[in-house]
Short mmCIF file of C-alpha atoms and ligand atoms in Angstrom, two decimals:
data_model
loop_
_atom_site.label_atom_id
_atom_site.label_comp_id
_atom_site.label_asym_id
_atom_site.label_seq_id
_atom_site.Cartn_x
_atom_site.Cartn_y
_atom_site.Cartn_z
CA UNK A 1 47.51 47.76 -15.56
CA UNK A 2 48.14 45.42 -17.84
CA UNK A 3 51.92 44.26 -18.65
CA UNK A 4 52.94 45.71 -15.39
CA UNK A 5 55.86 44.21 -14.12
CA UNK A 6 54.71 42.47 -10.55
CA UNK A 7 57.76 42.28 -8.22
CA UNK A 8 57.45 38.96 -5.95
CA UNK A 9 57.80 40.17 -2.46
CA UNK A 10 56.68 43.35 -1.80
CA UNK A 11 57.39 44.92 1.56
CA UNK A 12 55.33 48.10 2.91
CA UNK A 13 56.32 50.21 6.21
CA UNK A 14 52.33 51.11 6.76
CA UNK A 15 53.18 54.98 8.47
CA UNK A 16 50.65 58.02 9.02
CA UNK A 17 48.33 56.42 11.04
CA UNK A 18 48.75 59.22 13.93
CA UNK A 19 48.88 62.25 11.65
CA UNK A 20 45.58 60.42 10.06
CA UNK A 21 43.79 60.48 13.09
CA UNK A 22 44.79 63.62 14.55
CA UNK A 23 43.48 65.60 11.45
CA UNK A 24 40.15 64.27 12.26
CA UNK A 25 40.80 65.46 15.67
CA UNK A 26 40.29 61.58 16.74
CA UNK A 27 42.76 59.32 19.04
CA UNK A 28 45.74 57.88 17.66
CA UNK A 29 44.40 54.69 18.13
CA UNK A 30 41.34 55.35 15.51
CA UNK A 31 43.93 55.75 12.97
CA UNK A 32 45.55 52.42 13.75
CA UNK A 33 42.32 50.88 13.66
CA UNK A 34 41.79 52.15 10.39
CA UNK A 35 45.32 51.10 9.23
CA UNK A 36 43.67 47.59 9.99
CA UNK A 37 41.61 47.81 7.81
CA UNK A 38 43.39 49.29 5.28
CA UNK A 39 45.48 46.43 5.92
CA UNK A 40 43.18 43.73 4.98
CA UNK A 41 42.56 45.26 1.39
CA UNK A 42 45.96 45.84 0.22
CA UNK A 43 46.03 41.82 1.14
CA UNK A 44 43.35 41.40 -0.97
CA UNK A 45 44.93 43.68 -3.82
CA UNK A 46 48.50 42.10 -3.65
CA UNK A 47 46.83 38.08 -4.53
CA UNK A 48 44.31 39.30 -6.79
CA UNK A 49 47.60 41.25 -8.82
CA UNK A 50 49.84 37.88 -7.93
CA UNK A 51 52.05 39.41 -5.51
CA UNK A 52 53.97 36.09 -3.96
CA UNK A 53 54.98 37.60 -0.89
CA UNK A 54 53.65 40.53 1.20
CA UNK A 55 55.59 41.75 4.45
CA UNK A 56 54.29 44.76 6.35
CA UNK A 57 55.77 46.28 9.61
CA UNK A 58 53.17 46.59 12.33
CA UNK A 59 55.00 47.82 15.69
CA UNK A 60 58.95 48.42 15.56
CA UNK A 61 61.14 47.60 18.63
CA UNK A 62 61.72 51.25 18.75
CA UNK A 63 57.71 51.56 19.48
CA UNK A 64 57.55 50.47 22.74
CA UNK A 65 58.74 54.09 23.18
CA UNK A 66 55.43 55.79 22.46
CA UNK A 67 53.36 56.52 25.29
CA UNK A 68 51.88 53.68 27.28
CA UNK A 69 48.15 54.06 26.28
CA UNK A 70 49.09 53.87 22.35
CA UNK A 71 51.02 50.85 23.00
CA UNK A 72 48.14 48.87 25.00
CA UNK A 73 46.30 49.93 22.22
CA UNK A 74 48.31 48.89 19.63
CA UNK A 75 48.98 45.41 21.31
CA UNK A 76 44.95 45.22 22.00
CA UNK A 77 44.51 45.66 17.97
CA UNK A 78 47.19 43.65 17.53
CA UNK A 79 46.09 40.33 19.03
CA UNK A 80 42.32 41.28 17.74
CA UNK A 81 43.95 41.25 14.30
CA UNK A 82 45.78 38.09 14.61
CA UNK A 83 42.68 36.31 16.33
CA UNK A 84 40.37 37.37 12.89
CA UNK A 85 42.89 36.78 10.58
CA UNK A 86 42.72 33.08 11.33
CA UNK A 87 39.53 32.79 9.69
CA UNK A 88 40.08 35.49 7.03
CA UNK A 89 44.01 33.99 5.86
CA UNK A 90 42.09 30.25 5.55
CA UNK A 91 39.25 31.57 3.39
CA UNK A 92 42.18 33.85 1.15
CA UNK A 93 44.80 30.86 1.09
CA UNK A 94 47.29 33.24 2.95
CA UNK A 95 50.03 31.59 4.70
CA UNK A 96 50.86 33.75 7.86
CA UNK A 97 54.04 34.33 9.42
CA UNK A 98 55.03 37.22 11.96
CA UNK A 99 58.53 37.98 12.19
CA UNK A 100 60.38 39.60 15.23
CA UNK A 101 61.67 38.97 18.56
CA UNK A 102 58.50 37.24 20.50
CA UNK A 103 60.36 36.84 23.33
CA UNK A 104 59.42 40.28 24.74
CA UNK A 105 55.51 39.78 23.91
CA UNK A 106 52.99 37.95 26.81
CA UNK A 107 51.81 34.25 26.44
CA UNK A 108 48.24 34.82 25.39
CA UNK A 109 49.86 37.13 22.05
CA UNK A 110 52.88 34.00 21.75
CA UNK A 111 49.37 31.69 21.67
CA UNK A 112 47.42 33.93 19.23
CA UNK A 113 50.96 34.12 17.09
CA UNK A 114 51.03 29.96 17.21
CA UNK A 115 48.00 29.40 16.72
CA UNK A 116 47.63 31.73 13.46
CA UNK A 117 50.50 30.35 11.48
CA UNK A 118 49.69 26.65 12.35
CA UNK A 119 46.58 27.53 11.30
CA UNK A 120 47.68 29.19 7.70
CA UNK A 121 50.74 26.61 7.69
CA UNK A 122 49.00 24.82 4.48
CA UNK A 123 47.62 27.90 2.92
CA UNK A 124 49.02 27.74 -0.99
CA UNK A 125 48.32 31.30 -1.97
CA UNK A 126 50.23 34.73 -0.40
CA UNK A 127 52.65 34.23 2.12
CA UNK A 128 52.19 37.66 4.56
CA UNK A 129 54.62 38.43 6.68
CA UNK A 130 53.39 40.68 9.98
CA UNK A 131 56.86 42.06 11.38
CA UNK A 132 55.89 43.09 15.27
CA UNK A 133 58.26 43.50 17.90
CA UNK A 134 60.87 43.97 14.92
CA UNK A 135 64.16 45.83 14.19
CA UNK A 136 66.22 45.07 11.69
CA UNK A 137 69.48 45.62 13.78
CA UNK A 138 67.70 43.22 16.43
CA UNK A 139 67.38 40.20 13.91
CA UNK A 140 70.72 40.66 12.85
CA UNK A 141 72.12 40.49 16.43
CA UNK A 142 69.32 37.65 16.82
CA UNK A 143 70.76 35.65 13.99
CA UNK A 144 74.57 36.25 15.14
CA UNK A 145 73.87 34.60 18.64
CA UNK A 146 72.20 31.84 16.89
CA UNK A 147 74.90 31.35 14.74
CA UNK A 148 77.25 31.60 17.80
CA UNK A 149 75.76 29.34 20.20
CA UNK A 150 76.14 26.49 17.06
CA UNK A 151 79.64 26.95 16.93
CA UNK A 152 80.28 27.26 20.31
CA UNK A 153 78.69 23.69 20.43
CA UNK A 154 80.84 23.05 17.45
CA UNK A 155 78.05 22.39 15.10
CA UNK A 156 79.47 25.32 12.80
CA UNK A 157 82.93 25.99 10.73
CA UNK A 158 83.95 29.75 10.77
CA UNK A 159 84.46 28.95 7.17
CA UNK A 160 81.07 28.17 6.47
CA UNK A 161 79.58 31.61 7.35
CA UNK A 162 78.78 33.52 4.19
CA UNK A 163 75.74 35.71 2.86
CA UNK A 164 73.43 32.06 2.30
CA UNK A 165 74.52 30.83 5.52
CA UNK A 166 73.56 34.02 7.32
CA UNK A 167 70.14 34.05 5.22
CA UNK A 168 69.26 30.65 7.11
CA UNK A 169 69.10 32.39 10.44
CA UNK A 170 67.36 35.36 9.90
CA UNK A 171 63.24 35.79 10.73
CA UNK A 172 62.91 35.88 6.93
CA UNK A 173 64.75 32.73 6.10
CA UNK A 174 63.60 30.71 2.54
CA UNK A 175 61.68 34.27 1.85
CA UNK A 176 63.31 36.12 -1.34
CA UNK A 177 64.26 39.45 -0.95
CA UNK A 178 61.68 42.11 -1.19
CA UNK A 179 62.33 44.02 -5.07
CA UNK A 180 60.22 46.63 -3.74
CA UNK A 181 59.93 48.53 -0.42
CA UNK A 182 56.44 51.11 -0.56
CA UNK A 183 56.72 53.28 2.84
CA UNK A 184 53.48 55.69 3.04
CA UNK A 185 53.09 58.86 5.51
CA UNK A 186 55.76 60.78 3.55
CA UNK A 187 58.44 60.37 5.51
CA UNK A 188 61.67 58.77 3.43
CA UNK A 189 63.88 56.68 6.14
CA UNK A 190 64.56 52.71 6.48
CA UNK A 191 63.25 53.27 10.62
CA UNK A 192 65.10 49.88 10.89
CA UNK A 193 63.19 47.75 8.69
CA UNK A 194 64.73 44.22 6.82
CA UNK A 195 67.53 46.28 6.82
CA UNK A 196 69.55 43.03 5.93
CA UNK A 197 67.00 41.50 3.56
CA UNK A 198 66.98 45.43 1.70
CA UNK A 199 69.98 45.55 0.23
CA UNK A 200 69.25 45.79 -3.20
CA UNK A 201 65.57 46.92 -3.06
CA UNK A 202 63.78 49.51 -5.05
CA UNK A 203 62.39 52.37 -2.68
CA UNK A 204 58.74 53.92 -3.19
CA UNK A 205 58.09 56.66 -1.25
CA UNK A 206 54.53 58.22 -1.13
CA UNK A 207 52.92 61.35 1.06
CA UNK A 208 49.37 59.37 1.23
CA UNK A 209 49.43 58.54 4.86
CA UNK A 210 48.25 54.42 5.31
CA UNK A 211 44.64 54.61 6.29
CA UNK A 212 44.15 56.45 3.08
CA UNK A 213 45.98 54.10 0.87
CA UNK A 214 43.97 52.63 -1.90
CA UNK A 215 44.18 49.87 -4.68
CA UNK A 216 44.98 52.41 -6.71
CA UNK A 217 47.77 53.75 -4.67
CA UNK A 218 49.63 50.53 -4.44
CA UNK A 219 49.09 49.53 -8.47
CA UNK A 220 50.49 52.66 -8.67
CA UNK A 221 53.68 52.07 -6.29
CA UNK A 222 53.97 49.09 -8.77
CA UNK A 223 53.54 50.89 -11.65
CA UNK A 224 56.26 53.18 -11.32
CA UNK A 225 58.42 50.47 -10.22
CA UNK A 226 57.79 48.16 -13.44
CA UNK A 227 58.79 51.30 -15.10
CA UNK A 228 61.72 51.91 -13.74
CA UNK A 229 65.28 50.71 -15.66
CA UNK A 230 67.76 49.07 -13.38
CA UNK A 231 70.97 50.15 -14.22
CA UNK A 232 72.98 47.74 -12.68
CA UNK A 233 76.57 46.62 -14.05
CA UNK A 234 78.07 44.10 -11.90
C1 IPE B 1 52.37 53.79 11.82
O1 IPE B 1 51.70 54.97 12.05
C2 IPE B 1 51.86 52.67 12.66
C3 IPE B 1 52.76 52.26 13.74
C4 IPE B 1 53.96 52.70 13.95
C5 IPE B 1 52.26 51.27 14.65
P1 IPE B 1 52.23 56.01 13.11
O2 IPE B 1 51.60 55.71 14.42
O3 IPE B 1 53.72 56.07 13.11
O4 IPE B 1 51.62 57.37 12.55
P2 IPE B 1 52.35 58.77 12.42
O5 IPE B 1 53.64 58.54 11.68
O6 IPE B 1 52.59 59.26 13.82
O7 IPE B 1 51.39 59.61 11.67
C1 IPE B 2 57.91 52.65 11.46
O1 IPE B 2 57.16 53.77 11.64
C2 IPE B 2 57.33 51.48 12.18
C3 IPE B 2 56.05 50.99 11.69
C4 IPE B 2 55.39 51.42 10.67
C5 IPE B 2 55.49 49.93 12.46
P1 IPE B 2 57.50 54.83 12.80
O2 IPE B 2 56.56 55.94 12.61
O3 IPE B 2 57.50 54.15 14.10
O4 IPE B 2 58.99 55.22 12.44
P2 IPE B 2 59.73 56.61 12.62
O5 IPE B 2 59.50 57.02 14.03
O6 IPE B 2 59.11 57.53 11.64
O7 IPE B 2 61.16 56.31 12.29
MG1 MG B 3 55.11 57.15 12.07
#
């Protein structure tokens, strides 16, 4: 793996956890627990490989959808995961951030989300991104109303808004955007991820659904993207 080109923000849609479980003939919610942990060692890969940025999507605004025992489950795992991964982020260096509308989410997960990135706020090493509660459409519109209620209090020239401007507002603001996008479970959509921050990235698609993704699965993803010639003319 040496030479291997690593890109500097790498941003994974973590998918298959329900087809995971159900071929074990467990609970959907098994397989998210194992996409925890899963979780925690593609971390650990992406700093040991140098990986600057790291920005997964844990639960979609389109999610809330599913039926209402997977959700409470997925919310109970959720605020589990973001009360451990105080202690685990300090001991790896990783500065946390969670991105999406938190708004919509109770106090006690608005506490555990404060309290984790003011924790991790001084952390020097990989910046990971959680998106939950996210949809790219939704930050967009997020970002718009921001940028609206500034110029209706005339803090804002029409003139002014461009593409850097716009960047300023959004959940990802002074993050670069990601050069590669890995999406496991074999499906091959966007499912309304950084759709804004995407535009130019390089897509790696794989059929190994997320609880069974290894190491060696995302130096892989890598691989073939440090191998890949960018064509690109303007
Ligand atoms: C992805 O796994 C995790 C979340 C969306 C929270 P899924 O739950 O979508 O698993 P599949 O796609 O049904 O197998
Ligand atoms: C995308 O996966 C969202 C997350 C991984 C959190 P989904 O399984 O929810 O997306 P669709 O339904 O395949 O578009
Ligand atoms: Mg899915």
């Amino acid at each position: 793996m040496d030479n291997m080109k690593i890109p500097k923000h790498i941003a994974i849609m973590m998918d298959g956890n329900g087809r995971w479980a159900k071929k074990k003939f467990m609970p959907r919610t098994f397989g998210h627990m194992q996409g925890s942990k899963t979780l925690e060692n593609i971390c650990k890969a992406a700093s040991d490989l140098g990986v600057e940025y790291l920005t997964v999507y844990a639960f979609s605004t389109e999610n809330w959808k599913r039926p209402k025992d997977e959700v409470e489950g997925l919310m109970n795992l959720l605020k589990k995961y973001l009360s451990e991964y105080v202690e685990i982020s300090v001991n790896n260096n990783m500065r946390v951030k969670i991105i999406g509308n938190m708004e919509k989410m109770d106090d006690e997960f608005q506490g555990l989300v404060n309290n984790l990135e003011k924790a991790t706020a001084n952390c020097t090493g990989l910046k990971f991104q959680i998106a939950i509660n996210y949809g790219g459409k939704d930050e967009i519109i997020r970002a718009t109303k921001k940028i609206a209620l500034e110029y209706f209090n005339k803090d804002i020239d029409i003139s002014k808004i461009n593409e850097e401007l716009f960047d300023t507002y959004m959940d990802t603001a002074d993050i670069p955007e990601p050069e590669l996008f890995i999406r496991t479970g074999g499906e091959r959509r966007l499912s309304n991820f950084l759709l804004w921050e995407m535009a130019h990235t390089e897509m790696y698609f794989t059929d190994v659904l997320w609880p069974d993704f290894k190491k060696e699965d995302f130096e892989k993803a890598i691989f073939k993207y440090s191998k890949r010639d960018k064509v690109c003319n303007n």
